[in-house]
mmCIF file of C-alpha atoms and ligand atoms in Angstrom:
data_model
loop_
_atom_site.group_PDB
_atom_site.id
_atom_site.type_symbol
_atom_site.label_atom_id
_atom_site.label_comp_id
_atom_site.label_asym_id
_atom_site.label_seq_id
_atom_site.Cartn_x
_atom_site.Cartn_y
_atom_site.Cartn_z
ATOM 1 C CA UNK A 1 114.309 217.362 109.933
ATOM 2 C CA UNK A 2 110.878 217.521 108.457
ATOM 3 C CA UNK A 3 111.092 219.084 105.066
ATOM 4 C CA UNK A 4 107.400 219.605 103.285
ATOM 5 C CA UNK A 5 107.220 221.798 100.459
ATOM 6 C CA UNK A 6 108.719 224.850 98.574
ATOM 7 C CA UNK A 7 106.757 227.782 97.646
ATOM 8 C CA UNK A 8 106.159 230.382 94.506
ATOM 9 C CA UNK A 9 106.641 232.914 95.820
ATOM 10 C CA UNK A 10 105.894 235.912 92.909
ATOM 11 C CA UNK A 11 102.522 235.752 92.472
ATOM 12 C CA UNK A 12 101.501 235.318 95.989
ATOM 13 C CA UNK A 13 103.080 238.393 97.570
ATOM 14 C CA UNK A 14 101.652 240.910 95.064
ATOM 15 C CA UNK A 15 98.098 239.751 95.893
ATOM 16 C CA UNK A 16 99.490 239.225 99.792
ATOM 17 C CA UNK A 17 101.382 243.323 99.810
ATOM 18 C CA UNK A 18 97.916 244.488 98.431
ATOM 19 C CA UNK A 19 95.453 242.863 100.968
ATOM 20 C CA UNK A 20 97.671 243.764 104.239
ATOM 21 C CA UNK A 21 97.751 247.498 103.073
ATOM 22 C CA UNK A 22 93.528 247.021 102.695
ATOM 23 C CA UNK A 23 93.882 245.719 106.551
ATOM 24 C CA UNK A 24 96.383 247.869 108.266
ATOM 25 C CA UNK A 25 98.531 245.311 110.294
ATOM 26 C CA UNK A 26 98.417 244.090 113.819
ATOM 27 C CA UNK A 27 98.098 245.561 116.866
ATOM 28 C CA UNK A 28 101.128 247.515 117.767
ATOM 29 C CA UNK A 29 103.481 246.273 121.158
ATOM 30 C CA UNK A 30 105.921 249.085 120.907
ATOM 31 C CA UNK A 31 105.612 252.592 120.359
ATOM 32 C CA UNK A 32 104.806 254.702 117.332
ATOM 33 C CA UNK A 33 102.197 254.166 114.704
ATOM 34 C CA UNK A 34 99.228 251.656 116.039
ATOM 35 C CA UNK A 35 98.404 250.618 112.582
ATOM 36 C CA UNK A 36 101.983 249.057 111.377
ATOM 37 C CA UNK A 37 102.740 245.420 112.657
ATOM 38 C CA UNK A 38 105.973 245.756 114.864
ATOM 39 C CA UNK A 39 108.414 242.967 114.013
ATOM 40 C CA UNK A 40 111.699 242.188 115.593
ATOM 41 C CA UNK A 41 114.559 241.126 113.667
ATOM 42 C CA UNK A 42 117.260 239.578 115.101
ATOM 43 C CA UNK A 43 119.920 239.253 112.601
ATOM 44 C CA UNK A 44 123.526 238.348 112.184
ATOM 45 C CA UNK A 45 124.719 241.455 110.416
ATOM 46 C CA UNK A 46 128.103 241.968 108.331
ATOM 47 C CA UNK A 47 129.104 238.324 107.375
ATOM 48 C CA UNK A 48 130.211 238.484 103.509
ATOM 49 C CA UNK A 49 127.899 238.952 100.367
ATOM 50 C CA UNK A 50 125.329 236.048 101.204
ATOM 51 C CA UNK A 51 123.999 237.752 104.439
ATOM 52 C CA UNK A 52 123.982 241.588 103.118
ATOM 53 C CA UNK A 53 122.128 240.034 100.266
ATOM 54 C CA UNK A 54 119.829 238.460 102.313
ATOM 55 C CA UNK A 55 119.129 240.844 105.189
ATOM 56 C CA UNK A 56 118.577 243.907 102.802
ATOM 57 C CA UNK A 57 115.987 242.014 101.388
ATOM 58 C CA UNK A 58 114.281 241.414 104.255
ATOM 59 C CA UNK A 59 114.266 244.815 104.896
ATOM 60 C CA UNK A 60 113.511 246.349 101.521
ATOM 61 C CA UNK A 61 110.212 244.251 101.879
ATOM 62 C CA UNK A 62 108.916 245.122 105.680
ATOM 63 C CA UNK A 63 108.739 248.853 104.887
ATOM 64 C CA UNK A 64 105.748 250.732 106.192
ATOM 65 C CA UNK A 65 104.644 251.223 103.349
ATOM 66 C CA UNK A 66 103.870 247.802 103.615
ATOM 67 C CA UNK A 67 102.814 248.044 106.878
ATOM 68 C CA UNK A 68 105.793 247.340 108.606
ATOM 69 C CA UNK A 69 107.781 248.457 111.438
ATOM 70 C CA UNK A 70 111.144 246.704 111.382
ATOM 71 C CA UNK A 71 113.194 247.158 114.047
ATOM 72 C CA UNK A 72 116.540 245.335 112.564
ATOM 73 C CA UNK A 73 119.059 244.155 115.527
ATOM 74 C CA UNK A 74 122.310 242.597 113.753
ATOM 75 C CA UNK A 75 124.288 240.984 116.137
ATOM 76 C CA UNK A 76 127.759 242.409 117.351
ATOM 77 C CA UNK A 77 130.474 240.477 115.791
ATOM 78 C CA UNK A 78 127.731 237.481 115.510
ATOM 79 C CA UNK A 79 128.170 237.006 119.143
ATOM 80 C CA UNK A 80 125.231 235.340 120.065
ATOM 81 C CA UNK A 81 124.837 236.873 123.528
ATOM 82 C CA UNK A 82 124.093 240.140 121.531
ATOM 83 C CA UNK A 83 121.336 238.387 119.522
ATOM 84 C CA UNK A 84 120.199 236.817 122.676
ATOM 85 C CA UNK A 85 120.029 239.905 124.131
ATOM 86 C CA UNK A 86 117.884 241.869 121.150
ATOM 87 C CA UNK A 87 115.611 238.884 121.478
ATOM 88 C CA UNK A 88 114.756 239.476 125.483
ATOM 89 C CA UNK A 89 114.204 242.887 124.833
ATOM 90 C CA UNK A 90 111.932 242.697 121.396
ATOM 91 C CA UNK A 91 109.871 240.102 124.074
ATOM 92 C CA UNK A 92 109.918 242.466 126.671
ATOM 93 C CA UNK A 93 108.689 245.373 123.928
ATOM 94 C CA UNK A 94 105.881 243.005 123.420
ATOM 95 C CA UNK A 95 106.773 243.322 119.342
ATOM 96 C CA UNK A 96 104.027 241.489 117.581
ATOM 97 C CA UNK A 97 106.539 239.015 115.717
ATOM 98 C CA UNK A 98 110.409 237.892 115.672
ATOM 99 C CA UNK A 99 112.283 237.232 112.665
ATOM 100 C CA UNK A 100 115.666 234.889 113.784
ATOM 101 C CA UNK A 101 118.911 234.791 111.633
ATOM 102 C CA UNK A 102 120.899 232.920 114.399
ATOM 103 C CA UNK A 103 124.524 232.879 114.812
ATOM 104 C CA UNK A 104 124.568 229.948 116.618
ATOM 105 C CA UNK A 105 122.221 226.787 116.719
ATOM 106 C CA UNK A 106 121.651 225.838 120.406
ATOM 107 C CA UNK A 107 121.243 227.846 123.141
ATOM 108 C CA UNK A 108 117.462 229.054 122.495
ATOM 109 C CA UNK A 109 115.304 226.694 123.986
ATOM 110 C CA UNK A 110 114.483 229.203 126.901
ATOM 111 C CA UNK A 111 114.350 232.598 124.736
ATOM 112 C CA UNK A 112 112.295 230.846 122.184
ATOM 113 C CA UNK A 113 110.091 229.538 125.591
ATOM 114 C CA UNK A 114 109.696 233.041 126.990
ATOM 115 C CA UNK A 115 108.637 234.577 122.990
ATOM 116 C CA UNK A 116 105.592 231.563 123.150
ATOM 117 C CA UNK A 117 104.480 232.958 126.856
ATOM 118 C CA UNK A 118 103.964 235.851 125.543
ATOM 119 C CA UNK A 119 102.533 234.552 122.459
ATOM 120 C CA UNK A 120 104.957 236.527 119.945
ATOM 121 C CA UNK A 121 105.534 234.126 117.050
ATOM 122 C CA UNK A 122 109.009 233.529 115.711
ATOM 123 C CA UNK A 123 110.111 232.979 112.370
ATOM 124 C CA UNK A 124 113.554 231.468 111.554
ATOM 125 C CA UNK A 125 115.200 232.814 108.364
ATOM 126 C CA UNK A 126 117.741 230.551 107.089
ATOM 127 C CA UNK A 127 119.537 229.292 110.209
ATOM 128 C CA UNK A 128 117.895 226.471 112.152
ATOM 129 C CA UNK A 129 118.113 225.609 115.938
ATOM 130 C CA UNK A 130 119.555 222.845 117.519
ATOM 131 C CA UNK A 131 118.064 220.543 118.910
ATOM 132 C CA UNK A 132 115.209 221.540 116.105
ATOM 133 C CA UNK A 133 111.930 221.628 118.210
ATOM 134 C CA UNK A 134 109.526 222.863 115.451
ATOM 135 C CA UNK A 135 107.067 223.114 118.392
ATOM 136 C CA UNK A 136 109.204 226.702 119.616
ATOM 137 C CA UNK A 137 108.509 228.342 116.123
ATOM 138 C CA UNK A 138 106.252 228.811 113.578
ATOM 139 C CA UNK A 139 108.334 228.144 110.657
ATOM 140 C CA UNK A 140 112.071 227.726 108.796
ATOM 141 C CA UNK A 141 112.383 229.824 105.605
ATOM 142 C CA UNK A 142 115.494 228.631 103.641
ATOM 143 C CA UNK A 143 117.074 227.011 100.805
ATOM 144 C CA UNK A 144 117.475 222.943 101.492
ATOM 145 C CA UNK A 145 121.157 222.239 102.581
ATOM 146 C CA UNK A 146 121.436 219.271 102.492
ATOM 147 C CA UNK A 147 120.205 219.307 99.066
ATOM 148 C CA UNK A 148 122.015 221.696 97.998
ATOM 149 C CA UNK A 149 125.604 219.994 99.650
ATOM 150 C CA UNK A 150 124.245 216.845 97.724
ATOM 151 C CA UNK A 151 123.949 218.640 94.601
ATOM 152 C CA UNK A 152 127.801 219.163 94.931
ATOM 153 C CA UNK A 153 128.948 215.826 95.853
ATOM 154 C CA UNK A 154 126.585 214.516 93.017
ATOM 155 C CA UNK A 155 128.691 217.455 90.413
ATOM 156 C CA UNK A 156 131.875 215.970 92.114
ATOM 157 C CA UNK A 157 131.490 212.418 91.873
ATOM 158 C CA UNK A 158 130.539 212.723 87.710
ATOM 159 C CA UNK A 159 133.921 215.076 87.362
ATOM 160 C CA UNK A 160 136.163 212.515 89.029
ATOM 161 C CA UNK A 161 135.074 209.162 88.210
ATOM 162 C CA UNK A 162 138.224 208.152 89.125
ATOM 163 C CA UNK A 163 137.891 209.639 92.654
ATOM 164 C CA UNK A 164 139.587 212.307 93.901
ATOM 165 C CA UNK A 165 141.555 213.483 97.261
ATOM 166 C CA UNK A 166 139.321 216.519 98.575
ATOM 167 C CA UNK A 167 139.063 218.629 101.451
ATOM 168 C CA UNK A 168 136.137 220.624 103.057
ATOM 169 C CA UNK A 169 136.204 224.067 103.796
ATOM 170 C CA UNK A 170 133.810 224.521 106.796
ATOM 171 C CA UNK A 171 131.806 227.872 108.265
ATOM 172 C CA UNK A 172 131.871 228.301 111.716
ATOM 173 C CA UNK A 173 131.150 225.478 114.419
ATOM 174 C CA UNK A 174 128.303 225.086 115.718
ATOM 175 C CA UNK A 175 126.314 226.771 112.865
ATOM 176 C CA UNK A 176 123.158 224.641 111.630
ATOM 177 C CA UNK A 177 124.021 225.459 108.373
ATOM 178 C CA UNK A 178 127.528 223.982 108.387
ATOM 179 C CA UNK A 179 126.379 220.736 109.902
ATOM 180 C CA UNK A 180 123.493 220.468 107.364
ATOM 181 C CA UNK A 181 125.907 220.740 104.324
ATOM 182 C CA UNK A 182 127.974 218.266 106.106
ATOM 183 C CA UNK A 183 125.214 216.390 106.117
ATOM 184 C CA UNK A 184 124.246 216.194 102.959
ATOM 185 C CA UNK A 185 127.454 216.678 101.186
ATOM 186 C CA UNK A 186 128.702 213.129 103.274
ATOM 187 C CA UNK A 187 125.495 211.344 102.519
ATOM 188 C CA UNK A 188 126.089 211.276 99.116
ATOM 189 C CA UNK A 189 129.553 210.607 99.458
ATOM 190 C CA UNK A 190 129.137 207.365 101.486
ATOM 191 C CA UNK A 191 130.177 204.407 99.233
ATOM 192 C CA UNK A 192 132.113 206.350 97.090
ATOM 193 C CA UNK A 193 135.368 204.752 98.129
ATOM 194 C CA UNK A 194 137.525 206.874 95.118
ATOM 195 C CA UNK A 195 137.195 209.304 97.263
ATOM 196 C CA UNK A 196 139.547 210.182 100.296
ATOM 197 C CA UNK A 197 138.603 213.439 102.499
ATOM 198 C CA UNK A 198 142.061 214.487 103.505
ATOM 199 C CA UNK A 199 141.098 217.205 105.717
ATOM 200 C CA UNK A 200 138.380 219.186 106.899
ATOM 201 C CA UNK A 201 138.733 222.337 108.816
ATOM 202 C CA UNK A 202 136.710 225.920 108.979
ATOM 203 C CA UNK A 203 137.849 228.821 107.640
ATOM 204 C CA UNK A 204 134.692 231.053 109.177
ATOM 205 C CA UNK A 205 133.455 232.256 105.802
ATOM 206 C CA UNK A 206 136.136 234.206 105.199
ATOM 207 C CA UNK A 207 138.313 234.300 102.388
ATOM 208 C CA UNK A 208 141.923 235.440 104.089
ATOM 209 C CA UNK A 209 141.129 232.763 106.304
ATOM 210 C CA UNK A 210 140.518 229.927 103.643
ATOM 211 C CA UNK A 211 143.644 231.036 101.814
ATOM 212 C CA UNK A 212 145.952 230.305 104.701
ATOM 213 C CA UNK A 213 143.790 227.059 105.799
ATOM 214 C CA UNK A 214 144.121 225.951 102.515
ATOM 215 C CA UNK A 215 147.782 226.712 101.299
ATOM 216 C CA UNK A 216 148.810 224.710 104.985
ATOM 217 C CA UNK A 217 146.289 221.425 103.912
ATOM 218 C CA UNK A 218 148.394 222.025 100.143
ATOM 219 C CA UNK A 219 151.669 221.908 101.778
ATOM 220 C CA UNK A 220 150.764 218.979 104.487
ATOM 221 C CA UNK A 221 149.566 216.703 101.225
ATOM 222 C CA UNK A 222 152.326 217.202 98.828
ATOM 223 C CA UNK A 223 149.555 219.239 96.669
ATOM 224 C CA UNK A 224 147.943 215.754 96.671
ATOM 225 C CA UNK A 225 144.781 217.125 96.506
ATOM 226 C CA UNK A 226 142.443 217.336 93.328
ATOM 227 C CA UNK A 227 139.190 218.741 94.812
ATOM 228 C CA UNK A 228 137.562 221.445 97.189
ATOM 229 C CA UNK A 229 134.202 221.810 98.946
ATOM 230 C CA UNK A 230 134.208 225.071 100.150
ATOM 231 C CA UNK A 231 130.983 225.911 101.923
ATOM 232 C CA UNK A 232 130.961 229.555 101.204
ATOM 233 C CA UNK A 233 131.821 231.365 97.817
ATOM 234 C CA UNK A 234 134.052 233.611 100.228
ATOM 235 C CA UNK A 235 136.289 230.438 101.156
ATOM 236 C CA UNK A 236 136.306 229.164 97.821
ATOM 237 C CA UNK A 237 137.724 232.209 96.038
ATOM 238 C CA UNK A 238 140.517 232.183 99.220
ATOM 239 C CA UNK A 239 141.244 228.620 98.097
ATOM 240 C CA UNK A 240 141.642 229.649 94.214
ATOM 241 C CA UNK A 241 144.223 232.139 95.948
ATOM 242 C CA UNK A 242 146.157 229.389 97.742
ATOM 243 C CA UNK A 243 146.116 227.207 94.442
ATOM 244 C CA UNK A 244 147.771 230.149 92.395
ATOM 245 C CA UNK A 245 150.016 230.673 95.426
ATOM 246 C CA UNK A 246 151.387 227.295 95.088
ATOM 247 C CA UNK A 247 152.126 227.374 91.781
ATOM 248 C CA UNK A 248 149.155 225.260 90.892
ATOM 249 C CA UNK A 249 146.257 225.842 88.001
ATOM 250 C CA UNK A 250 142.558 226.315 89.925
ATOM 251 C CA UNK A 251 139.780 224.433 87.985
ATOM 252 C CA UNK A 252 142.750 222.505 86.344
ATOM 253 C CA UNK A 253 144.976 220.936 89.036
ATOM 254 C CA UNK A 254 142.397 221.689 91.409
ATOM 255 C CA UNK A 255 138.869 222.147 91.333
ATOM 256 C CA UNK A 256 137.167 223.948 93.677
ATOM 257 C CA UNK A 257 133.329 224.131 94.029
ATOM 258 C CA UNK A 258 131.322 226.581 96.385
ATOM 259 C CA UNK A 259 127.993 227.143 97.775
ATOM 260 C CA UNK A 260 125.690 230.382 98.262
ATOM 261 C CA UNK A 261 125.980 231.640 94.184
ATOM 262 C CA UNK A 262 126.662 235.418 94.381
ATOM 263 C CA UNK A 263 128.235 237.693 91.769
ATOM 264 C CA UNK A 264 131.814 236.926 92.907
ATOM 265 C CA UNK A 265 131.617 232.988 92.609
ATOM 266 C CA UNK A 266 129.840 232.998 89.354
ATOM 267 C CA UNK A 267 132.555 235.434 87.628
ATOM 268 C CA UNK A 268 134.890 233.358 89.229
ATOM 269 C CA UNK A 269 133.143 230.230 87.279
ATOM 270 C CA UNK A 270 133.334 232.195 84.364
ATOM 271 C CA UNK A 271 137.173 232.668 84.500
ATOM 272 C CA UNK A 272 137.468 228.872 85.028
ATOM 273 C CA UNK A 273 138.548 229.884 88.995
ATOM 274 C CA UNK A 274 135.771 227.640 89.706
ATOM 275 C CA UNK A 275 134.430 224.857 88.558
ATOM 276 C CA UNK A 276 131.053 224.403 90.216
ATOM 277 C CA UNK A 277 128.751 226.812 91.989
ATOM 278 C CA UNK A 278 125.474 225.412 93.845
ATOM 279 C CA UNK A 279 123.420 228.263 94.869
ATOM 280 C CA UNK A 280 121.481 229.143 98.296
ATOM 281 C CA UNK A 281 119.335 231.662 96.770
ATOM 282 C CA UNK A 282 119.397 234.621 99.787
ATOM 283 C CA UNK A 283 116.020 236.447 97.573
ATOM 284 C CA UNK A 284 112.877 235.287 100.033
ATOM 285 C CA UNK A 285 111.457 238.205 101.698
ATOM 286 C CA UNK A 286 108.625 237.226 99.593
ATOM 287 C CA UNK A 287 108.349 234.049 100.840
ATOM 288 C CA UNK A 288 108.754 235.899 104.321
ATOM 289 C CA UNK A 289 106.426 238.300 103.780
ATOM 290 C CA UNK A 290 103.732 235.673 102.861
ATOM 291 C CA UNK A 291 104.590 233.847 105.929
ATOM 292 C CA UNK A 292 104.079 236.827 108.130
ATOM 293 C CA UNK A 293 100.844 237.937 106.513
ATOM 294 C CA UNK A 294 99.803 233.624 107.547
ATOM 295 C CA UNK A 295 100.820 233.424 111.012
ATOM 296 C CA UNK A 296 99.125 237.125 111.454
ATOM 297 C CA UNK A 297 95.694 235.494 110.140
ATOM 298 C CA UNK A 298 96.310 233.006 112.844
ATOM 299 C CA UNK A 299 96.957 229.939 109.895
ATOM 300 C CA UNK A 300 99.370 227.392 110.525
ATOM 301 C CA UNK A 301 102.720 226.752 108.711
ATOM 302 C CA UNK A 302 105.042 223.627 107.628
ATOM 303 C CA UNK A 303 107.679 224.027 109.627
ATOM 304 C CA UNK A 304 110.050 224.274 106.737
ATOM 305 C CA UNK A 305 109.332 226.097 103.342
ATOM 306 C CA UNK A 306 111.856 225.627 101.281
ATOM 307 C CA UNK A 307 113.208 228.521 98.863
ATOM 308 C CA UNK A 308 113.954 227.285 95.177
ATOM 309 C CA UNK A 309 118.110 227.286 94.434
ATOM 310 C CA UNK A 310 120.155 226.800 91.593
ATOM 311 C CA UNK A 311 123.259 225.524 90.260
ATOM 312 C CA UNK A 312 125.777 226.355 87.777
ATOM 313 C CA UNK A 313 127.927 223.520 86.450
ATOM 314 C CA UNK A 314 130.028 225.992 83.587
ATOM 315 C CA UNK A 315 131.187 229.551 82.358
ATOM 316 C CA UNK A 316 128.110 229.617 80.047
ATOM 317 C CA UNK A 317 125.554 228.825 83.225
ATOM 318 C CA UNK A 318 127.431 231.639 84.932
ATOM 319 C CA UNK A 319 127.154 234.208 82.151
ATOM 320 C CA UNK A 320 124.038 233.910 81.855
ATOM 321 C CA UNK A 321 122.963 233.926 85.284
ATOM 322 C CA UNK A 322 124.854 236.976 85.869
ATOM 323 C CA UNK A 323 123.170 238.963 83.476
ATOM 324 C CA UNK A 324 120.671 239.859 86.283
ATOM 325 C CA UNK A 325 122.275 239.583 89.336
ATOM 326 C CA UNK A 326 122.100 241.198 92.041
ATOM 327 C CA UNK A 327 124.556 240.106 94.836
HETATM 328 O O1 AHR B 1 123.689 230.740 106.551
HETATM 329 C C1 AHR B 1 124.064 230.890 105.248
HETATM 330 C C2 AHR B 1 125.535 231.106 105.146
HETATM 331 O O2 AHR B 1 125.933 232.203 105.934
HETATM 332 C C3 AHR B 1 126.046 231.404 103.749
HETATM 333 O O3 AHR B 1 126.182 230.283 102.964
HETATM 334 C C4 AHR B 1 127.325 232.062 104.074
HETATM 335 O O4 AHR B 1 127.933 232.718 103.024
HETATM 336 C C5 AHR B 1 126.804 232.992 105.135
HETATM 337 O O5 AHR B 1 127.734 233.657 105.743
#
């Protein structure tokens, strides 16, 4: 995966929010007011704190006030037929852009196909497709995941230098996301032969479902288990649940580090629930907004801009960071 460059965003969308009012948008596909750019967005809708976080953003920012006509299109129960659906008819509409959260990585090659007939650029927001033809959209906007799963095997490997048994919590299959943090999180891993992966199983993002997942990987290891990736804050707090259900201290007798960095996981980290937090910042409609404002000026992207993330290694990190938070 091609991964170029990361951008500031501040500075640029103030100057960028000013000039598109001066210019009045793009020409208008759908109905309503001609001078507001009509954009598509097909999104995954109620998922946990990460995605409310990060689709509010989005749109708090395309207001038309901005110039902006967002016509949001969460998916139902992130079936992806749904989103598929939304997509066919925002191409149909003849909307003058699509932004794409996707619930699923493959299955777009021939959506994404029809969007470039009709020459409607498409703009991923966090997920990626698979297989990842940058050639079918303009660009990715997201933090790095692999980076960011690295930054927690990296965390892990200095708190157990002993080793450690562990266990992933996964999101769902088939998401580009989970595979990504895989990625990275096992690439750093490799050689570190202290470690043992006991098990490895997803839990959906959810937190009910990491608690059960987790107390039955507890039980089928004796409690032989010192460390947790969860790849959600949502699944690691349901793992902190299972440790207390057995009887067991979390961030003592097990440690338990997350990924995404909202409100929850960081007070968590303050209570010494968690040990490690590596956030995937959700705050880019900035960044989106700058893209937008490029592709409608007809300039080319990189095919991946990268939003800046975090991490928080103790309480103090946590308290701090939480003094202006706002997921
Ligand atoms: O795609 C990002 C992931 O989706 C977040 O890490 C998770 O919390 C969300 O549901």
């Amino acid at each position: 995966m091609k991964r170029l460059r990361s951008i500031t965003t501040l500075a640029g969308a103030t100057v960028l929010t000013l000039g598109l009012a001066a210019c009045g948008g793009g020409s208008n596909g759908g109905d309503g007011d001609d001078d507001l750019t009509t954009i598509g967005f097909v999104a995954v809708g109620p998922e946990g704190a990460w995605r409310e976080a990060n689709e509010t953003n989005i749109q708090d920012t395309f207001t038309e006030d901005e110039g902006f006509d967002l016509k949001f299109a969460p998916a139902t129960n992130m079936d992806q037929k749904s989103q598929i659906d939304a997509f066919t008819s925002f191409v149909d509409e003849g909307v003058d852009m699509i932004l794409l959260s996707a619930t699923e990585g493959s299955g777009w090659e021939s959506s994404l196909e029809r969007a470039q007939e009709a020459e409607i650029p498409v703009i991923l927001i966090d997920r990626g497709i698979e297989p990842d033809d940058t050639d079918l959209y303009e660009t990715r906007i997201a933090p790095d995941n692999i980076e960011v799963a690295n930054s927690v095997a990296d965390w892990a490997i200095e708190e157990f230098p002993d080793g450690a048994n562990y266990v992933t919590l996964e999101g769902p299959a088939g998401v580009s996301v989970v595979n990504e943090r895989n990625e990275g999180f096992d690439e750093t891993m490799e050689g570190e032969s202290d470690f043992e992966q006991v098990d490895s199983q997803t839990a959906n993002w959810s937190t009910e479902e990491a608690k059960s997942v987790f107390e039955t990987m507890l039980k089928s290891n004796n409690n032989d288990i010192q460390f947790v990736f969860a790849q959600n804050d949502e699944m690691g707090l349901g793992a902190v649940q299972a440790v207390e259900e057995a009887g067991l201290t979390p961030g003592e007798d097990v440690k338990i580090a997350t990924i995404d960095g909202t409100s929850s996981a960081l007070e968590a980290l303050v209570d010494g629930d968690l040990s490690f937090v590596a956030e995937y910042n959700p705050i880019f409609s900035d960044t989106a907004l700058d893209a937008v404002n490029k592709v409608l000026d007809g300039e080319d992207l990189d095919s991946y801009i990268i939003v800046e993330s975090a991490t928080f290694d103790s309480p103090e990190a946590a308290e701090e960071a939480l003094t202006d938070r706002d997921f």
